[in-house]
Tab-separated table of C-alpha atoms and ligand atoms in Angstrom:
chain	number	residue	atom	x	y	z
A	1	UNK	CA	0.559	-20.798	19.942
A	2	UNK	CA	4.131	-22.721	19.672
A	3	UNK	CA	7.082	-21.728	22.577
A	4	UNK	CA	8.966	-20.329	19.673
A	5	UNK	CA	6.039	-17.694	18.467
A	6	UNK	CA	7.290	-14.122	18.017
A	7	UNK	CA	6.132	-11.984	21.002
A	8	UNK	CA	4.013	-8.670	20.305
A	9	UNK	CA	4.778	-5.368	20.182
A	10	UNK	CA	4.221	-5.268	24.010
A	11	UNK	CA	7.059	-7.593	24.777
A	12	UNK	CA	10.033	-5.376	22.709
A	13	UNK	CA	9.250	-1.883	24.327
A	14	UNK	CA	10.929	-0.601	27.586
A	15	UNK	CA	8.190	1.708	28.125
A	16	UNK	CA	5.011	0.480	26.704
A	17	UNK	CA	2.825	2.927	28.153
A	18	UNK	CA	4.312	5.851	27.074
A	19	UNK	CA	4.208	4.057	23.360
A	20	UNK	CA	1.165	3.291	23.271
A	21	UNK	CA	-0.162	6.970	24.939
A	22	UNK	CA	1.518	7.858	22.064
A	23	UNK	CA	0.065	5.503	19.190
A	24	UNK	CA	-3.646	6.519	20.450
A	25	UNK	CA	-2.467	10.324	19.686
A	26	UNK	CA	-1.741	9.729	16.469
A	27	UNK	CA	-4.446	7.289	15.894
A	28	UNK	CA	-7.383	9.798	17.089
A	29	UNK	CA	-5.895	12.571	15.110
A	30	UNK	CA	-6.270	10.378	12.021
A	31	UNK	CA	-9.492	9.574	12.846
A	32	UNK	CA	-11.044	12.746	12.818
A	33	UNK	CA	-10.309	12.751	9.577
A	34	UNK	CA	-11.905	9.676	8.335
A	35	UNK	CA	-15.147	10.196	8.250
A	36	UNK	CA	-16.213	6.737	5.819
A	37	UNK	CA	-14.339	4.605	8.879
A	38	UNK	CA	-16.381	6.558	11.426
A	39	UNK	CA	-19.384	5.525	9.590
A	40	UNK	CA	-18.890	2.014	9.249
A	41	UNK	CA	-17.061	1.685	12.771
A	42	UNK	CA	-21.073	3.021	14.054
A	43	UNK	CA	-22.655	0.540	11.517
A	44	UNK	CA	-20.722	-2.664	12.869
A	45	UNK	CA	-20.759	-1.752	16.706
A	46	UNK	CA	-23.970	-1.997	16.482
A	47	UNK	CA	-24.813	-5.146	14.448
A	48	UNK	CA	-21.299	-6.439	15.358
A	49	UNK	CA	-20.906	-8.453	11.680
A	50	UNK	CA	-17.500	-10.023	12.935
A	51	UNK	CA	-18.965	-11.511	16.127
A	52	UNK	CA	-16.683	-15.042	16.446
A	53	UNK	CA	-14.203	-14.581	13.421
A	54	UNK	CA	-10.650	-14.250	13.811
A	55	UNK	CA	-9.097	-11.947	11.075
A	56	UNK	CA	-5.287	-11.867	10.399
A	57	UNK	CA	-3.923	-9.095	8.730
A	58	UNK	CA	-0.539	-8.552	7.126
A	59	UNK	CA	-0.400	-4.609	7.048
A	60	UNK	CA	1.613	-1.368	6.996
A	61	UNK	CA	1.174	-0.763	10.673
A	62	UNK	CA	0.833	2.794	10.909
A	63	UNK	CA	-2.132	5.263	12.434
A	64	UNK	CA	-4.499	4.691	9.626
A	65	UNK	CA	-4.414	1.046	9.172
A	66	UNK	CA	-4.595	1.077	13.028
A	67	UNK	CA	-8.217	2.775	13.006
A	68	UNK	CA	-9.082	0.036	10.376
A	69	UNK	CA	-8.044	-2.555	12.402
A	70	UNK	CA	-9.730	-1.131	15.367
A	71	UNK	CA	-13.189	-0.560	13.476
A	72	UNK	CA	-13.036	-4.442	12.455
A	73	UNK	CA	-12.181	-5.426	15.828
A	74	UNK	CA	-15.004	-3.281	17.304
A	75	UNK	CA	-17.268	-5.044	15.162
A	76	UNK	CA	-17.080	-8.089	16.948
A	77	UNK	CA	-13.443	-9.724	15.671
A	78	UNK	CA	-10.473	-10.661	17.191
A	79	UNK	CA	-7.999	-9.401	15.228
A	80	UNK	CA	-4.107	-10.741	14.946
A	81	UNK	CA	-1.788	-8.610	13.114
A	82	UNK	CA	2.021	-7.735	11.690
A	83	UNK	CA	3.516	-5.315	9.304
A	84	UNK	CA	3.698	-6.261	5.707
A	85	UNK	CA	6.983	-4.342	5.352
A	86	UNK	CA	10.049	-4.150	7.624
A	87	UNK	CA	10.750	-0.703	7.912
A	88	UNK	CA	7.019	0.732	7.966
A	89	UNK	CA	5.450	-0.135	11.349
A	90	UNK	CA	5.151	2.342	13.506
A	91	UNK	CA	6.252	0.718	16.557
A	92	UNK	CA	4.241	3.344	19.070
A	93	UNK	CA	0.987	2.405	17.008
A	94	UNK	CA	1.444	-0.900	17.391
A	95	UNK	CA	1.414	-0.857	21.104
A	96	UNK	CA	-1.722	0.968	21.085
A	97	UNK	CA	-3.488	-1.804	19.411
A	98	UNK	CA	-1.625	-4.324	21.101
A	99	UNK	CA	-3.729	-2.613	24.623
A	100	UNK	CA	-7.209	-3.535	23.332
A	101	UNK	CA	-8.752	-6.309	24.224
A	102	UNK	CA	-9.520	-7.837	20.985
A	103	UNK	CA	-6.386	-7.350	19.293
A	104	UNK	CA	-2.544	-8.643	19.384
A	105	UNK	CA	0.135	-6.540	17.480
A	106	UNK	CA	3.264	-8.782	16.430
A	107	UNK	CA	4.552	-5.267	14.371
A	108	UNK	CA	8.126	-4.193	15.005
A	109	UNK	CA	9.804	-1.604	13.213
A	110	UNK	CA	13.509	-2.845	11.833
A	111	UNK	CA	12.782	-6.543	11.778
A	112	UNK	CA	14.894	-8.845	9.988
A	113	UNK	CA	13.385	-11.521	7.300
A	114	UNK	CA	13.895	-14.537	9.996
A	115	UNK	CA	11.566	-12.118	12.497
A	116	UNK	CA	9.444	-10.642	9.620
A	117	UNK	CA	8.188	-14.339	8.410
A	118	UNK	CA	8.031	-15.297	12.378
A	119	UNK	CA	6.042	-12.621	12.988
A	120	UNK	CA	3.236	-13.594	10.422
A	121	UNK	CA	3.808	-17.163	11.743
A	122	UNK	CA	2.433	-15.959	15.138
A	123	UNK	CA	-0.480	-14.089	13.333
A	124	UNK	CA	-2.047	-17.211	11.245
A	125	UNK	CA	-1.275	-19.253	15.078
A	126	UNK	CA	-4.544	-17.583	15.740
A	127	UNK	CA	-6.055	-19.675	12.933
A	128	UNK	CA	-7.463	-16.426	11.186
A	129	UNK	CA	-11.428	-16.852	9.607
A	130	UNK	CA	-10.298	-14.099	6.660
A	131	UNK	CA	-7.151	-12.757	5.985
A	132	UNK	CA	-6.326	-9.049	5.276
A	133	UNK	CA	-3.008	-8.472	3.243
A	134	UNK	CA	-0.738	-5.826	1.772
A	135	UNK	CA	1.518	-7.774	-0.501
A	136	UNK	CA	-0.099	-11.205	-0.319
A	137	UNK	CA	2.509	-12.600	2.229
A	138	UNK	CA	0.153	-13.833	4.584
A	139	UNK	CA	-1.970	-15.814	2.004
A	140	UNK	CA	1.149	-16.994	0.367
A	141	UNK	CA	2.270	-18.133	4.437
A	142	UNK	CA	-0.959	-20.207	4.909
A	143	UNK	CA	-0.997	-21.895	0.822
A	144	UNK	CA	2.875	-22.661	1.965
A	145	UNK	CA	2.929	-23.809	5.413
A	146	UNK	CA	-0.668	-24.023	7.267
A	147	UNK	CA	-2.810	-25.710	4.527
A	148	UNK	CA	-4.686	-27.071	6.953
A	149	UNK	CA	-6.404	-23.556	8.244
A	150	UNK	CA	-7.953	-23.419	4.424
A	151	UNK	CA	-11.008	-25.167	4.981
A	152	UNK	CA	-11.866	-22.957	7.382
A	153	UNK	CA	-11.320	-19.484	5.771
A	154	UNK	CA	-13.953	-17.629	4.509
A	155	UNK	CA	-12.104	-15.623	2.019
A	156	UNK	CA	-9.037	-12.631	1.917
A	157	UNK	CA	-8.950	-9.059	0.856
A	158	UNK	CA	-5.779	-7.745	-0.720
A	159	UNK	CA	-4.909	-4.057	-0.588
A	160	UNK	CA	-1.984	-3.667	-3.234
A	161	UNK	CA	-1.533	-4.355	-7.084
A	162	UNK	CA	1.572	-6.362	-6.541
A	163	UNK	CA	-0.442	-8.663	-4.125
A	164	UNK	CA	-3.301	-8.819	-6.768
A	165	UNK	CA	-0.849	-9.484	-9.302
A	166	UNK	CA	0.791	-12.498	-7.314
A	167	UNK	CA	-2.493	-13.403	-6.191
A	168	UNK	CA	-3.645	-13.390	-10.110
A	169	UNK	CA	-0.920	-15.333	-11.306
A	170	UNK	CA	-1.464	-17.966	-8.237
A	171	UNK	CA	-5.026	-18.609	-9.053
A	172	UNK	CA	-4.080	-18.755	-13.027
A	173	UNK	CA	-2.181	-22.014	-11.493
A	174	UNK	CA	-5.069	-23.318	-9.500
A	175	UNK	CA	-3.018	-22.825	-6.483
A	176	UNK	CA	-5.442	-20.509	-4.799
A	177	UNK	CA	-7.240	-22.374	-2.382
A	178	UNK	CA	-9.689	-19.494	-1.035
A	179	UNK	CA	-11.830	-16.548	-2.324
A	180	UNK	CA	-9.926	-13.086	-2.119
A	181	UNK	CA	-11.526	-9.653	-3.137
A	182	UNK	CA	-9.091	-6.891	-5.081
A	183	UNK	CA	-9.563	-4.100	-3.386
A	184	UNK	CA	-6.679	-2.627	-5.322
A	185	UNK	CA	-8.595	-2.888	-8.426
A	186	UNK	CA	-11.317	-0.853	-7.449
A	187	UNK	CA	-11.857	2.662	-8.184
A	188	UNK	CA	-12.320	3.723	-4.580
A	189	UNK	CA	-9.020	2.807	-3.917
A	190	UNK	CA	-6.749	2.902	-7.464
A	191	UNK	CA	-8.174	6.120	-8.201
A	192	UNK	CA	-6.775	7.460	-5.320
A	193	UNK	CA	-4.743	5.793	-3.489
A	194	UNK	CA	-2.798	5.113	-5.795
A	195	UNK	CA	-2.700	8.029	-7.962
A	196	UNK	CA	-2.931	11.096	-5.157
A	197	UNK	CA	-1.485	9.003	-2.408
A	198	UNK	CA	1.448	7.894	-3.693
A	199	UNK	CA	2.019	11.266	-5.861
A	200	UNK	CA	1.401	12.983	-2.576
A	201	UNK	CA	3.200	11.181	0.245
A	202	UNK	CA	6.283	9.764	-2.257
A	203	UNK	CA	7.245	13.551	-3.307
A	204	UNK	CA	6.793	14.559	0.788
A	205	UNK	CA	9.002	12.073	2.176
A	206	UNK	CA	11.599	12.553	-0.785
A	207	UNK	CA	11.637	16.605	-0.155
A	208	UNK	CA	12.064	15.550	3.774
A	209	UNK	CA	14.523	13.282	3.728
A	210	UNK	CA	16.587	15.259	1.541
A	211	UNK	CA	15.524	19.082	2.349
A	212	UNK	CA	16.003	19.923	-1.533
A	213	UNK	CA	13.689	21.109	-3.889
A	214	UNK	CA	11.572	19.882	-6.763
A	215	UNK	CA	11.855	22.723	-8.953
A	216	UNK	CA	13.791	22.885	-11.976
A	217	UNK	CA	15.058	19.262	-11.541
A	218	UNK	CA	14.821	16.787	-13.611
A	219	UNK	CA	12.665	13.319	-12.189
A	220	UNK	CA	12.879	10.536	-13.749
A	221	UNK	CA	9.731	8.353	-12.761
A	222	UNK	CA	10.086	4.846	-13.690
A	223	UNK	CA	6.248	2.971	-14.962
A	224	UNK	CA	3.656	5.446	-15.810
A	225	UNK	CA	1.166	2.993	-14.152
A	226	UNK	CA	-1.808	4.379	-11.488
A	227	UNK	CA	1.042	5.274	-9.602
A	228	UNK	CA	3.664	6.857	-11.918
A	229	UNK	CA	0.963	9.392	-13.078
A	230	UNK	CA	0.560	10.270	-9.776
A	231	UNK	CA	4.323	11.117	-8.847
A	232	UNK	CA	4.361	12.446	-12.556
A	233	UNK	CA	1.676	14.993	-11.846
A	234	UNK	CA	2.685	16.169	-8.369
A	235	UNK	CA	6.568	16.404	-9.530
A	236	UNK	CA	5.090	18.362	-12.668
A	237	UNK	CA	3.243	20.508	-9.984
A	238	UNK	CA	6.024	21.788	-8.382
A	239	UNK	CA	8.019	22.291	-11.494
A	240	UNK	CA	10.201	19.509	-11.813
A	241	UNK	CA	10.778	18.117	-15.686
A	242	UNK	CA	9.836	14.704	-15.939
A	243	UNK	CA	10.705	11.925	-17.796
A	244	UNK	CA	8.734	9.021	-18.042
A	245	UNK	CA	10.413	5.751	-18.781
A	246	UNK	CA	7.551	2.593	-19.389
A	247	UNK	CA	7.649	-0.717	-21.309
A	248	UNK	CA	4.159	-0.644	-22.092
A	249	UNK	CA	3.578	1.082	-25.721
A	250	UNK	CA	-0.248	2.571	-24.431
A	251	UNK	CA	1.085	4.091	-21.587
A	252	UNK	CA	4.278	5.024	-23.183
A	253	UNK	CA	2.099	7.225	-25.590
A	254	UNK	CA	-0.506	8.186	-23.157
A	255	UNK	CA	2.910	9.640	-20.835
A	256	UNK	CA	3.917	11.234	-23.943
A	257	UNK	CA	0.439	13.096	-24.877
A	258	UNK	CA	0.558	14.473	-20.976
A	259	UNK	CA	3.073	16.325	-22.196
A	260	UNK	CA	5.792	14.527	-20.466
A	261	UNK	CA	9.388	13.404	-22.029
A	262	UNK	CA	9.648	9.769	-22.410
A	263	UNK	CA	12.837	7.215	-23.039
A	264	UNK	CA	14.566	4.176	-22.236
A	265	UNK	CA	16.033	4.081	-18.415
A	266	UNK	CA	19.542	4.118	-20.502
A	267	UNK	CA	18.627	7.339	-21.403
A	268	UNK	CA	17.493	8.817	-18.663
A	269	UNK	CA	20.198	7.590	-16.503
A	270	UNK	CA	22.658	10.365	-17.814
A	271	UNK	CA	20.009	13.017	-17.654
A	272	UNK	CA	18.149	12.541	-14.369
A	273	UNK	CA	18.229	14.523	-10.588
A	274	UNK	CA	15.738	11.933	-8.947
A	275	UNK	CA	14.774	9.152	-9.981
A	276	UNK	CA	11.354	7.380	-8.482
A	277	UNK	CA	10.520	3.795	-9.843
A	278	UNK	CA	6.470	2.796	-9.558
A	279	UNK	CA	6.799	-0.355	-11.685
A	280	UNK	CA	5.822	-3.425	-9.576
A	281	UNK	CA	8.606	-5.109	-11.244
A	282	UNK	CA	12.464	-5.826	-10.520
A	283	UNK	CA	15.686	-4.843	-12.060
A	284	UNK	CA	14.454	-1.223	-13.336
A	285	UNK	CA	17.519	0.712	-12.325
A	286	UNK	CA	20.536	-1.537	-13.041
A	287	UNK	CA	24.524	-1.431	-12.819
A	288	UNK	CA	24.479	0.240	-16.472
A	289	UNK	CA	22.180	2.769	-15.637
A	290	UNK	CA	24.373	3.315	-12.289
A	291	UNK	CA	27.288	4.039	-14.341
A	292	UNK	CA	25.546	6.917	-16.347
A	293	UNK	CA	24.638	8.483	-13.783
A	294	UNK	CA	25.346	11.927	-12.633
A	295	UNK	CA	27.230	12.845	-9.278
A	296	UNK	CA	24.411	13.779	-6.470
A	297	UNK	CA	21.296	11.841	-7.585
A	298	UNK	CA	18.602	10.970	-5.828
A	299	UNK	CA	16.881	6.927	-6.293
A	300	UNK	CA	14.060	6.220	-4.456
A	301	UNK	CA	11.191	3.256	-4.834
A	302	UNK	CA	7.664	3.586	-4.414
A	303	UNK	CA	6.565	0.165	-5.834
A	304	UNK	CA	5.744	-2.334	-3.172
A	305	UNK	CA	9.137	-4.672	-2.980
A	306	UNK	CA	12.650	-3.199	-2.710
A	307	UNK	CA	13.770	-5.145	-5.923
A	308	UNK	CA	12.992	-1.930	-8.291
A	309	UNK	CA	16.711	-0.810	-7.956
A	310	UNK	CA	19.438	-2.960	-8.029
A	311	UNK	CA	21.373	-2.427	-4.770
A	312	UNK	CA	23.571	-5.400	-4.804
A	313	UNK	CA	24.824	-4.049	-8.177
A	314	UNK	CA	25.355	-0.533	-6.835
A	315	UNK	CA	27.144	-2.098	-3.914
A	316	UNK	CA	29.711	-3.866	-5.515
A	317	UNK	CA	30.427	-1.007	-8.100
A	318	UNK	CA	30.786	1.732	-4.661
A	319	UNK	CA	34.371	1.801	-3.704
A	320	UNK	CA	32.426	3.233	-0.114
A	321	UNK	CA	29.049	4.064	1.319
A	322	UNK	CA	27.945	6.110	3.990
A	323	UNK	CA	24.997	7.219	5.584
A	324	UNK	CA	24.763	10.918	3.676
A	325	UNK	CA	21.465	12.311	6.273
A	326	UNK	CA	19.162	10.136	7.998
A	327	UNK	CA	17.258	7.626	5.529
A	328	UNK	CA	19.693	8.374	2.769
A	329	UNK	CA	23.039	6.719	1.978
A	330	UNK	CA	25.288	7.776	0.015
A	331	UNK	CA	27.167	5.178	-2.382
A	332	UNK	CA	30.784	6.380	-3.932
A	333	UNK	CA	31.656	5.478	-7.357
A	334	UNK	CA	35.764	5.399	-7.792
A	335	UNK	CA	35.432	8.217	-10.191
A	336	UNK	CA	33.918	10.374	-6.753
A	337	UNK	CA	30.349	10.010	-8.037
A	338	UNK	CA	27.691	10.135	-4.837
A	339	UNK	CA	24.645	8.526	-5.657
A	340	UNK	CA	22.120	8.564	-2.811
A	341	UNK	CA	19.974	5.864	-2.157
A	342	UNK	CA	16.753	6.625	0.181
A	343	UNK	CA	15.005	4.236	2.540
A	344	UNK	CA	17.299	1.634	1.348
A	345	UNK	CA	15.555	1.376	-2.128
A	346	UNK	CA	11.839	0.406	0.019
A	347	UNK	CA	8.845	2.368	-0.229
A	348	UNK	CA	10.099	5.629	0.250
A	349	UNK	CA	6.722	7.064	1.235
A	350	UNK	CA	6.601	4.459	3.785
A	351	UNK	CA	9.675	3.512	4.704
A	352	UNK	CA	11.573	6.320	5.085
A	353	UNK	CA	12.484	7.653	8.935
A	354	UNK	CA	10.209	10.285	9.057
A	355	UNK	CA	7.686	8.911	6.066
A	356	UNK	CA	3.939	9.287	6.789
A	357	UNK	CA	2.189	7.248	3.957
A	358	UNK	CA	-0.750	8.158	2.627
A	359	UNK	CA	-2.467	11.412	3.279
A	360	UNK	CA	-5.422	10.341	5.650
A	361	UNK	CA	-8.209	11.110	3.660
A	362	UNK	CA	-7.044	9.073	0.802
A	363	UNK	CA	-6.340	5.713	3.088
A	364	UNK	CA	-10.251	6.624	4.642
A	365	UNK	CA	-10.801	5.295	0.926
A	366	UNK	CA	-9.116	2.642	0.792
A	367	UNK	CA	-10.059	1.304	4.115
A	368	UNK	CA	-13.837	2.216	4.043
A	369	UNK	CA	-13.350	-0.555	1.309
A	370	UNK	CA	-11.251	-2.786	2.959
A	371	UNK	CA	-14.023	-3.096	5.677
A	372	UNK	CA	-16.652	-3.434	3.290
A	373	UNK	CA	-14.913	-6.276	1.740
A	374	UNK	CA	-14.155	-8.036	4.976
A	375	UNK	CA	-18.293	-7.675	5.833
A	376	UNK	CA	-19.212	-8.512	2.573
A	377	UNK	CA	-16.911	-12.154	2.843
A	378	UNK	CA	-19.551	-12.396	6.422
A	379	UNK	CA	-22.611	-11.275	4.767
A	380	UNK	CA	-22.950	-11.906	1.271
A	381	UNK	CA	-22.695	-14.811	-0.815
A	382	UNK	CA	-20.672	-17.645	-0.507
A	383	UNK	CA	-17.517	-17.006	-2.755
A	384	UNK	CA	-15.568	-19.180	-4.917
A	385	UNK	CA	-12.176	-19.899	-4.239
A	386	UNK	CA	-9.591	-17.227	-6.210
A	387	UNK	CA	-9.689	-13.356	-6.857
A	388	UNK	CA	-13.086	-12.159	-7.413
A	389	UNK	CA	-13.732	-8.140	-7.948
A	390	UNK	CA	-14.769	-6.316	-5.130
A	391	UNK	CA	-18.819	-5.818	-6.388
A	392	UNK	CA	-19.773	-2.341	-7.675
A	393	UNK	CA	-21.833	-1.655	-5.135
A	394	UNK	CA	-19.672	-1.843	-2.359
A	395	UNK	CA	-17.324	0.436	-3.714
A	396	UNK	CA	-20.537	3.019	-4.527
A	397	UNK	CA	-21.704	2.385	-1.284
A	398	UNK	CA	-18.104	3.881	-0.204
A	399	UNK	CA	-18.025	6.720	-2.532
A	400	UNK	CA	-21.754	7.832	-1.137
A	401	UNK	CA	-20.538	8.054	2.263
A	402	UNK	CA	-17.843	10.293	1.875
A	403	UNK	CA	-19.567	12.622	-0.470
A	404	UNK	CA	-22.243	13.081	1.902
A	405	UNK	CA	-19.083	13.409	4.443
A	406	UNK	CA	-17.930	16.428	1.991
A	407	UNK	CA	-21.325	17.556	1.518
A	408	UNK	CA	-21.234	16.874	-2.006
A	409	UNK	CA	-24.356	16.479	-3.626
A	410	UNK	CA	-24.858	14.693	-7.235
A	411	UNK	CA	-27.254	13.680	-9.995
A	412	UNK	CA	-28.841	10.352	-10.407
A	413	UNK	CA	-30.135	8.718	-13.821
A	414	UNK	CA	-33.803	9.366	-14.086
A	415	UNK	CA	-36.256	6.358	-15.172
A	416	UNK	CA	-36.399	7.360	-18.561
A	417	UNK	CA	-32.270	8.007	-18.907
A	418	UNK	CA	-31.496	4.238	-17.104
A	419	UNK	CA	-33.775	3.056	-19.732
A	420	UNK	CA	-32.501	4.686	-22.410
A	421	UNK	CA	-28.413	3.390	-21.655
A	422	UNK	CA	-29.977	0.100	-20.856
A	423	UNK	CA	-31.235	-0.467	-24.069
A	424	UNK	CA	-29.920	-0.626	-28.149
A	425	UNK	CA	-32.726	0.016	-29.945
A	426	UNK	CA	-32.331	3.717	-29.877
A	427	UNK	CA	-30.686	5.107	-32.946
A	428	UNK	CA	-30.629	8.243	-34.817
B	501	LIG	P1	0.397	-0.887	-12.940
B	501	LIG	O1	0.672	-2.128	-12.897
B	501	LIG	O2	-0.954	0.483	-12.725
B	501	LIG	O3	1.591	0.398	-13.514
B	501	LIG	C1	3.168	-0.131	-13.466
B	501	LIG	C2	3.613	0.349	-14.377
B	501	LIG	O4	4.594	0.115	-14.636
B	501	LIG	C3	3.171	-0.539	-15.735
B	501	LIG	O5	2.331	0.712	-16.772
B	501	LIG	C4	3.804	-0.628	-16.795
B	501	LIG	O6	3.924	-0.767	-17.713
B	501	LIG	C5	5.498	-0.132	-15.894
B	501	LIG	N1	6.282	-0.576	-16.044
B	501	LIG	C6	6.620	-2.349	-15.775
B	501	LIG	N2	7.646	-2.764	-15.659
B	501	LIG	C7	8.423	-1.966	-16.134
B	501	LIG	C8	10.085	-1.825	-16.511
B	501	LIG	N3	10.559	-2.472	-16.624
B	501	LIG	N4	10.303	-0.207	-17.226
B	501	LIG	C9	9.282	0.535	-17.111
B	501	LIG	N5	8.153	0.739	-16.178
B	501	LIG	C10	7.643	-0.573	-16.464
B	501	LIG	O7	0.690	-0.660	-10.817
B	501	LIG	P2	0.234	0.593	-9.966
B	501	LIG	O8	-0.940	0.493	-9.523
B	501	LIG	O9	0.932	1.919	-10.487
B	501	LIG	O10	1.583	0.008	-8.679
B	501	LIG	C11	2.888	-0.005	-9.097
B	501	LIG	C12	3.556	-0.505	-7.834
B	501	LIG	O11	3.328	0.689	-6.615
B	501	LIG	C13	3.185	-1.875	-7.151
B	501	LIG	O12	4.202	-2.542	-6.912
B	501	LIG	C14	2.038	-1.582	-5.969
B	501	LIG	O13	1.839	-2.545	-5.292
B	501	LIG	C15	2.691	-0.440	-5.779
B	501	LIG	N6	1.625	0.301	-4.712
B	501	LIG	C16	2.702	1.282	-3.910
B	501	LIG	C17	2.044	1.941	-3.074
B	501	LIG	C18	2.701	3.589	-2.388
B	501	LIG	O14	2.517	3.413	-1.275
B	501	LIG	N7	4.005	3.620	-2.535
B	501	LIG	C19	0.569	2.156	-3.615
B	501	LIG	C20	-0.132	1.585	-4.447
B	501	LIG	C21	0.387	0.758	-5.047
């Protein structure tokens, strides 16, 4: 590793032992509620499928992710990890991971841009044979700066919608040089993590950060995709009046048929009390919207990057700004209105000071799929360069482990039913 490499977490902390202990306590609590990872960890400890592999990861480093990391390390891998967002790392968990003999963690909360990318470089210096990303920053850095490593990389896994979008664009340009599984797109991830996880944890983070109620509020949800659906449903469940903004006609119609108000952001801006962006796009709330907003509104983002709310424009419009609460920056307009931005416009469920990310049970599923995909890269067929759907059998395997852990039994097709479902010859 080069001398300028960004150092592991342990070199950033004054009391490493105390941090490790607290991080381990958080990991143990989460692990008690992760039956899928528990099952896979036992399997991996026995068969050591990752012996000889080096896994480079850029993920939100908190207790649940840490249990995935340890599961992979217990399966024989050497793992190097850093954060995928400057504000989502829990330093104590990062320190607990770094104490594992097969794991080096470079994730530190509150890094600036330069440190963020330097930490990714430190992970890449381990020369990973497998990458696991949340947002694609690791894949991008390897392709841009270290193409020489590509030949020795078996493949990668991508956790989130934005990362999969970026990878598909890269693939379409012929620029993606190794295979990557679109973990985000599996039913076991998307239908639970994006919908329930983002819905529950975003609303919980906003409520805890502000100490304000949802009941009776006009809540504007930008984007009615998987995350937006979850946020809208849970906000309605807390007695808020939900307004949806969309650019895709079928999704706008779906929101309308669910009973939500649908309107352009240009109209919603004047009506909303709380705004939550979930589009994965940029410039969703901009200057003209800030100008129309009421005094005291809350502005938060649950999309992957901090570009959905145009904070530069807001800053230019404001005559002053101040920290109204921990995790809340109030921007005061010339006419006295205060617009409150949560968690600097970054993923509110992960980057707010008290944020815990998704519920444990949900991440057990997402990370179960991740772990099964890493195993597939090692044990399965040789995949071509490009984005790959996760084989359905792997996703079903994870669902079956979870159902068994929950004590839920379900039916299976009879031979006649299977034959009928696969044939075109039976008509009226
Ligand atoms: P999706 O693609 O299902 O939904 C996005 C929706 O936003 C689409 O319906 C699209 O038409 C709409 N949209 C795009 N531009 C818009 C605009 N200018 N105004 C209004 N609507 C617009 O994506 P999904 O799975 O819901 O993910 C959304 C974002 O959330 C991504 O960045 C993803 O990476 C991130 N994400 C965040 C999580 C978290 O923990 N906060 C968890 C999972 C995903």
